[in-house]
Amino acid sequence: MRLVADHVKVIVPATAGNLGPGFDALGMALGVFDEVEVRALASSDVIIEIEGEGSETLARDESHLVVRALREALDRVGASQVGLQIRATNRIPHGKGLGSSAAAVVAGISAARAMIAEPEALDEAEALRIATAFEGHPDNAAPAIYGGGTVAWVEADGAHASPLTLFTGIETAVLIPGSTLPTKEARAVLPPQVPHTHAAFNVGRAALLVNALASRPQDLLAATEDKLHQPYRADLMAPAVEMMRLLRDRGLAAVVSGAGPSVLVLGADLADAGLADGAPEWAEGVGNESWACVHTVGAVPGARARRL
């Protein structure tokens, strides 16, 4: 496979996994975006500039997720490896349950797709398989690739996803605390087995959620209940649990976003409920945290790449 573009730019959204009951399966793209610009170099150098999130902590060598994912994608289609100059503008918060690692992986794959002569060789389905191999679960990678809401699952040949139908006027609001929680820690407290009654509960709620997102927003509060992961993680993210309960007591469909500790709200007219962009005064001090809110109206597109 030939490389036909040496300069590309990718925009990729933040995502929320699980959406409450759909553990490792349901996900939603959110209105916060990372931008990654990639140039192919004739040398073997890897040059990385990072602005924003992770600028003080992320690697600037071959171990960077964007580089690793891009190289894996090129290998999958038999394309030549090249040196890379990468400029990343990171707006997706890290360690907050907003899919920052999935965004980096999808950005690398999308950049590779834009660089090769036959981009269909790295279509959405193949991109999801590659991304899930990095992530270990597809619920963030799927909406990062397809946009909107998605349901994803894994079979012997890898991950698959299907876009969800979303009701007109769907909105999301994400309340982001100052604290962080590594995904590895959040997954480590989950038990290897759960009661059959809890599994049955979540199956019903996940099915209801798909229907609620499509046409019955009045069912979102009931549809976002969960017994499989949020209760087990509660001690790790007490402020998020306090915020979630406060919002649910107000009738708002609030869940932990991914592995936390951010809180996602699904619904309509969320600004009228005090969930506009910014730092809501009512949220100050909930769980002894400072909270920022990101409010998005309508479905968010997935990763977009273009040649420069």
PDB file of N, CA and C in Angstrom, residues 1-5 8 38-41 62 66-84 105 108-119 121-122 126 130 134:
ATOM      1  N   MET A   1       0.845  -1.200   0.000  1.00  0.00           N
ATOM      2  CA  MET A   1       0.000   0.000   0.000  1.00  0.00           C
ATOM      3  C   MET A   1       0.877   1.245   0.000  1.00  0.00           C
ATOM      4  N   ARG A   2       0.633   2.150  -0.932  1.00  0.00           N
ATOM      5  CA  ARG A   2       1.420   3.377  -1.037  1.00  0.00           C
ATOM      6  C   ARG A   2       0.884   4.449  -0.093  1.00  0.00           C
ATOM      7  N   LEU A   3       1.792   5.304   0.369  1.00  0.00           N
ATOM      8  CA  LEU A   3       1.392   6.528   1.043  1.00  0.00           C
ATOM      9  C   LEU A   3       1.249   7.617   0.000  1.00  0.00           C
ATOM     10  N   VAL A   4       0.122   8.310  -0.015  1.00  0.00           N
ATOM     11  CA  VAL A   4      -0.112   9.338  -1.022  1.00  0.00           C
ATOM     12  C   VAL A   4      -0.276  10.728  -0.409  1.00  0.00           C
ATOM     13  N   ALA A   5      -0.276  10.814   0.909  1.00  0.00           N
ATOM     14  CA  ALA A   5      -0.362  12.113   1.576  1.00  0.00           C
ATOM     15  C   ALA A   5       0.658  12.141   2.702  1.00  0.00           C
ATOM     16  N   VAL A   8      -1.544  15.401   7.188  1.00  0.00           N
ATOM     17  CA  VAL A   8      -2.973  15.207   7.438  1.00  0.00           C
ATOM     18  C   VAL A   8      -3.342  15.779   8.799  1.00  0.00           C
ATOM     19  N   VAL A  38      -0.409  15.455  11.541  1.00  0.00           N
ATOM     20  CA  VAL A  38       0.676  14.502  11.309  1.00  0.00           C
ATOM     21  C   VAL A  38       1.367  14.822   9.990  1.00  0.00           C
ATOM     22  N   ARG A  39       2.687  14.875  10.022  1.00  0.00           N
ATOM     23  CA  ARG A  39       3.505  14.987   8.814  1.00  0.00           C
ATOM     24  C   ARG A  39       4.409  13.762   8.715  1.00  0.00           C
ATOM     25  N   ALA A  40       4.502  13.202   7.530  1.00  0.00           N
ATOM     26  CA  ALA A  40       5.463  12.118   7.286  1.00  0.00           C
ATOM     27  C   ALA A  40       6.831  12.722   7.006  1.00  0.00           C
ATOM     28  N   LEU A  41       7.860  12.114   7.587  1.00  0.00           N
ATOM     29  CA  LEU A  41       9.225  12.599   7.417  1.00  0.00           C
ATOM     30  C   LEU A  41      10.057  11.586   6.640  1.00  0.00           C
ATOM     31  N   GLU A  62       8.252   6.845  20.406  1.00  0.00           N
ATOM     32  CA  GLU A  62       7.484   5.775  19.758  1.00  0.00           C
ATOM     33  C   GLU A  62       6.397   5.182  20.663  1.00  0.00           C
ATOM     34  N   VAL A  66      -0.713   7.779  19.837  1.00  0.00           N
ATOM     35  CA  VAL A  66      -0.984   8.152  18.448  1.00  0.00           C
ATOM     36  C   VAL A  66       0.018   7.479  17.513  1.00  0.00           C
ATOM     37  N   VAL A  67       1.279   7.490  17.902  1.00  0.00           N
ATOM     38  CA  VAL A  67       2.327   6.868  17.075  1.00  0.00           C
ATOM     39  C   VAL A  67       2.112   5.363  16.987  1.00  0.00           C
ATOM     40  N   ARG A  68       1.862   4.726  18.114  1.00  0.00           N
ATOM     41  CA  ARG A  68       1.682   3.270  18.130  1.00  0.00           C
ATOM     42  C   ARG A  68       0.488   2.857  17.269  1.00  0.00           C
ATOM     43  N   ALA A  69      -0.626   3.579  17.396  1.00  0.00           N
ATOM     44  CA  ALA A  69      -1.820   3.221  16.633  1.00  0.00           C
ATOM     45  C   ALA A  69      -1.623   3.478  15.139  1.00  0.00           C
ATOM     46  N   LEU A  70      -0.975   4.583  14.809  1.00  0.00           N
ATOM     47  CA  LEU A  70      -0.710   4.888  13.400  1.00  0.00           C
ATOM     48  C   LEU A  70       0.177   3.815  12.779  1.00  0.00           C
ATOM     49  N   ARG A  71       1.213   3.418  13.479  1.00  0.00           N
ATOM     50  CA  ARG A  71       2.130   2.401  12.936  1.00  0.00           C
ATOM     51  C   ARG A  71       1.417   1.051  12.801  1.00  0.00           C
ATOM     52  N   GLU A  72       0.581   0.692  13.772  1.00  0.00           N
ATOM     53  CA  GLU A  72      -0.158  -0.564  13.676  1.00  0.00           C
ATOM     54  C   GLU A  72      -1.090  -0.536  12.473  1.00  0.00           C
ATOM     55  N   ALA A  73      -1.755   0.592  12.239  1.00  0.00           N
ATOM     56  CA  ALA A  73      -2.656   0.701  11.099  1.00  0.00           C
ATOM     57  C   ALA A  73      -1.900   0.588   9.776  1.00  0.00           C
ATOM     58  N   LEU A  74      -0.740   1.234   9.688  1.00  0.00           N
ATOM     59  CA  LEU A  74       0.062   1.120   8.469  1.00  0.00           C
ATOM     60  C   LEU A  74       0.511  -0.319   8.245  1.00  0.00           C
ATOM     61  N   ASP A  75       0.907  -0.997   9.319  1.00  0.00           N
ATOM     62  CA  ASP A  75       1.309  -2.401   9.197  1.00  0.00           C
ATOM     63  C   ASP A  75       0.151  -3.266   8.706  1.00  0.00           C
ATOM     64  N   ARG A  76      -1.048  -3.000   9.191  1.00  0.00           N
ATOM     65  CA  ARG A  76      -2.208  -3.818   8.815  1.00  0.00           C
ATOM     66  C   ARG A  76      -2.458  -3.807   7.311  1.00  0.00           C
ATOM     67  N   VAL A  77      -2.150  -2.677   6.664  1.00  0.00           N
ATOM     68  CA  VAL A  77      -2.410  -2.570   5.226  1.00  0.00           C
ATOM     69  C   VAL A  77      -1.142  -2.698   4.395  1.00  0.00           C
ATOM     70  N   GLY A  78      -0.020  -3.029   5.029  1.00  0.00           N
ATOM     71  CA  GLY A  78       1.224  -3.229   4.294  1.00  0.00           C
ATOM     72  C   GLY A  78       1.852  -1.960   3.784  1.00  0.00           C
ATOM     73  N   ALA A  79       1.595  -0.844   4.456  1.00  0.00           N
ATOM     74  CA  ALA A  79       2.178   0.434   4.037  1.00  0.00           C
ATOM     75  C   ALA A  79       3.544   0.624   4.684  1.00  0.00           C
ATOM     76  N   SER A  80       4.369   1.424   4.062  1.00  0.00           N
ATOM     77  CA  SER A  80       5.713   1.685   4.572  1.00  0.00           C
ATOM     78  C   SER A  80       5.654   2.552   5.825  1.00  0.00           C
ATOM     79  N   GLN A  81       6.569   2.266   6.748  1.00  0.00           N
ATOM     80  CA  GLN A  81       6.712   3.111   7.927  1.00  0.00           C
ATOM     81  C   GLN A  81       7.593   4.314   7.583  1.00  0.00           C
ATOM     82  N   VAL A  82       7.276   5.439   8.219  1.00  0.00           N
ATOM     83  CA  VAL A  82       8.009   6.682   7.962  1.00  0.00           C
ATOM     84  C   VAL A  82       8.279   7.369   9.288  1.00  0.00           C
ATOM     85  N   GLY A  83       9.163   8.360   9.232  1.00  0.00           N
ATOM     86  CA  GLY A  83       9.307   9.234  10.382  1.00  0.00           C
ATOM     87  C   GLY A  83       8.055  10.078  10.536  1.00  0.00           C
ATOM     88  N   LEU A  84       7.843  10.605  11.740  1.00  0.00           N
ATOM     89  CA  LEU A  84       6.598  11.319  12.008  1.00  0.00           C
ATOM     90  C   LEU A  84       6.861  12.609  12.777  1.00  0.00           C
ATOM     91  N   VAL A 105      -5.850   6.756  20.163  1.00  0.00           N
ATOM     92  CA  VAL A 105      -5.731   5.584  19.286  1.00  0.00           C
ATOM     93  C   VAL A 105      -6.477   5.814  17.980  1.00  0.00           C
ATOM     94  N   GLY A 108      -4.659   8.199  15.657  1.00  0.00           N
ATOM     95  CA  GLY A 108      -3.559   7.581  14.917  1.00  0.00           C
ATOM     96  C   GLY A 108      -4.048   6.741  13.748  1.00  0.00           C
ATOM     97  N   ILE A 109      -5.088   5.945  13.966  1.00  0.00           N
ATOM     98  CA  ILE A 109      -5.632   5.107  12.891  1.00  0.00           C
ATOM     99  C   ILE A 109      -6.218   5.976  11.789  1.00  0.00           C
ATOM    100  N   SER A 110      -6.932   7.031  12.176  1.00  0.00           N
ATOM    101  CA  SER A 110      -7.547   7.925  11.184  1.00  0.00           C
ATOM    102  C   SER A 110      -6.494   8.654  10.370  1.00  0.00           C
ATOM    103  N   ALA A 111      -5.390   9.026  11.017  1.00  0.00           N
ATOM    104  CA  ALA A 111      -4.307   9.669  10.278  1.00  0.00           C
ATOM    105  C   ALA A 111      -3.721   8.715   9.245  1.00  0.00           C
ATOM    106  N   ALA A 112      -3.512   7.463   9.643  1.00  0.00           N
ATOM    107  CA  ALA A 112      -3.001   6.471   8.690  1.00  0.00           C
ATOM    108  C   ALA A 112      -3.949   6.302   7.522  1.00  0.00           C
ATOM    109  N   ARG A 113      -5.232   6.268   7.815  1.00  0.00           N
ATOM    110  CA  ARG A 113      -6.235   6.112   6.750  1.00  0.00           C
ATOM    111  C   ARG A 113      -6.153   7.248   5.741  1.00  0.00           C
ATOM    112  N   ALA A 114      -5.944   8.459   6.236  1.00  0.00           N
ATOM    113  CA  ALA A 114      -5.871   9.610   5.334  1.00  0.00           C
ATOM    114  C   ALA A 114      -4.590   9.633   4.519  1.00  0.00           C
ATOM    115  N   MET A 115      -3.562   8.930   4.984  1.00  0.00           N
ATOM    116  CA  MET A 115      -2.268   8.968   4.307  1.00  0.00           C
ATOM    117  C   MET A 115      -2.130   7.942   3.188  1.00  0.00           C
ATOM    118  N   ILE A 116      -2.937   6.872   3.227  1.00  0.00           N
ATOM    119  CA  ILE A 116      -2.732   5.770   2.286  1.00  0.00           C
ATOM    120  C   ILE A 116      -3.543   5.937   1.014  1.00  0.00           C
ATOM    121  N   ALA A 117      -3.129   5.209  -0.022  1.00  0.00           N
ATOM    122  CA  ALA A 117      -3.768   5.327  -1.342  1.00  0.00           C
ATOM    123  C   ALA A 117      -5.175   4.764  -1.355  1.00  0.00           C
ATOM    124  N   GLU A 118      -5.452   3.762  -0.541  1.00  0.00           N
ATOM    125  CA  GLU A 118      -6.767   3.139  -0.515  1.00  0.00           C
ATOM    126  C   GLU A 118      -7.333   3.215   0.902  1.00  0.00           C
ATOM    127  N   PRO A 119      -7.911   4.359   1.259  1.00  0.00           N
ATOM    128  CA  PRO A 119      -8.387   4.533   2.645  1.00  0.00           C
ATOM    129  C   PRO A 119      -9.473   3.539   3.044  1.00  0.00           C
ATOM    130  N   ALA A 121      -9.295   0.518   2.938  1.00  0.00           N
ATOM    131  CA  ALA A 121      -8.655  -0.612   3.618  1.00  0.00           C
ATOM    132  C   ALA A 121      -8.641  -0.419   5.133  1.00  0.00           C
ATOM    133  N   LEU A 122      -8.810   0.830   5.565  1.00  0.00           N
ATOM    134  CA  LEU A 122      -8.909   1.140   6.993  1.00  0.00           C
ATOM    135  C   LEU A 122     -10.272   1.783   7.267  1.00  0.00           C
ATOM    136  N   GLU A 126     -12.619  -1.851  10.309  1.00  0.00           N
ATOM    137  CA  GLU A 126     -11.238  -2.236  10.584  1.00  0.00           C
ATOM    138  C   GLU A 126     -10.625  -1.324  11.646  1.00  0.00           C
ATOM    139  N   ILE A 130      -8.864  -2.544  15.243  1.00  0.00           N
ATOM    140  CA  ILE A 130      -7.520  -2.140  15.673  1.00  0.00           C
ATOM    141  C   ILE A 130      -7.600  -1.403  17.009  1.00  0.00           C
ATOM    142  N   PHE A 134      -6.142  -2.241  21.145  1.00  0.00           N
ATOM    143  CA  PHE A 134      -5.390  -1.368  22.045  1.00  0.00           C
ATOM    144  C   PHE A 134      -6.125  -1.169  23.366  1.00  0.00           C
TER     145      PHE A 134
END
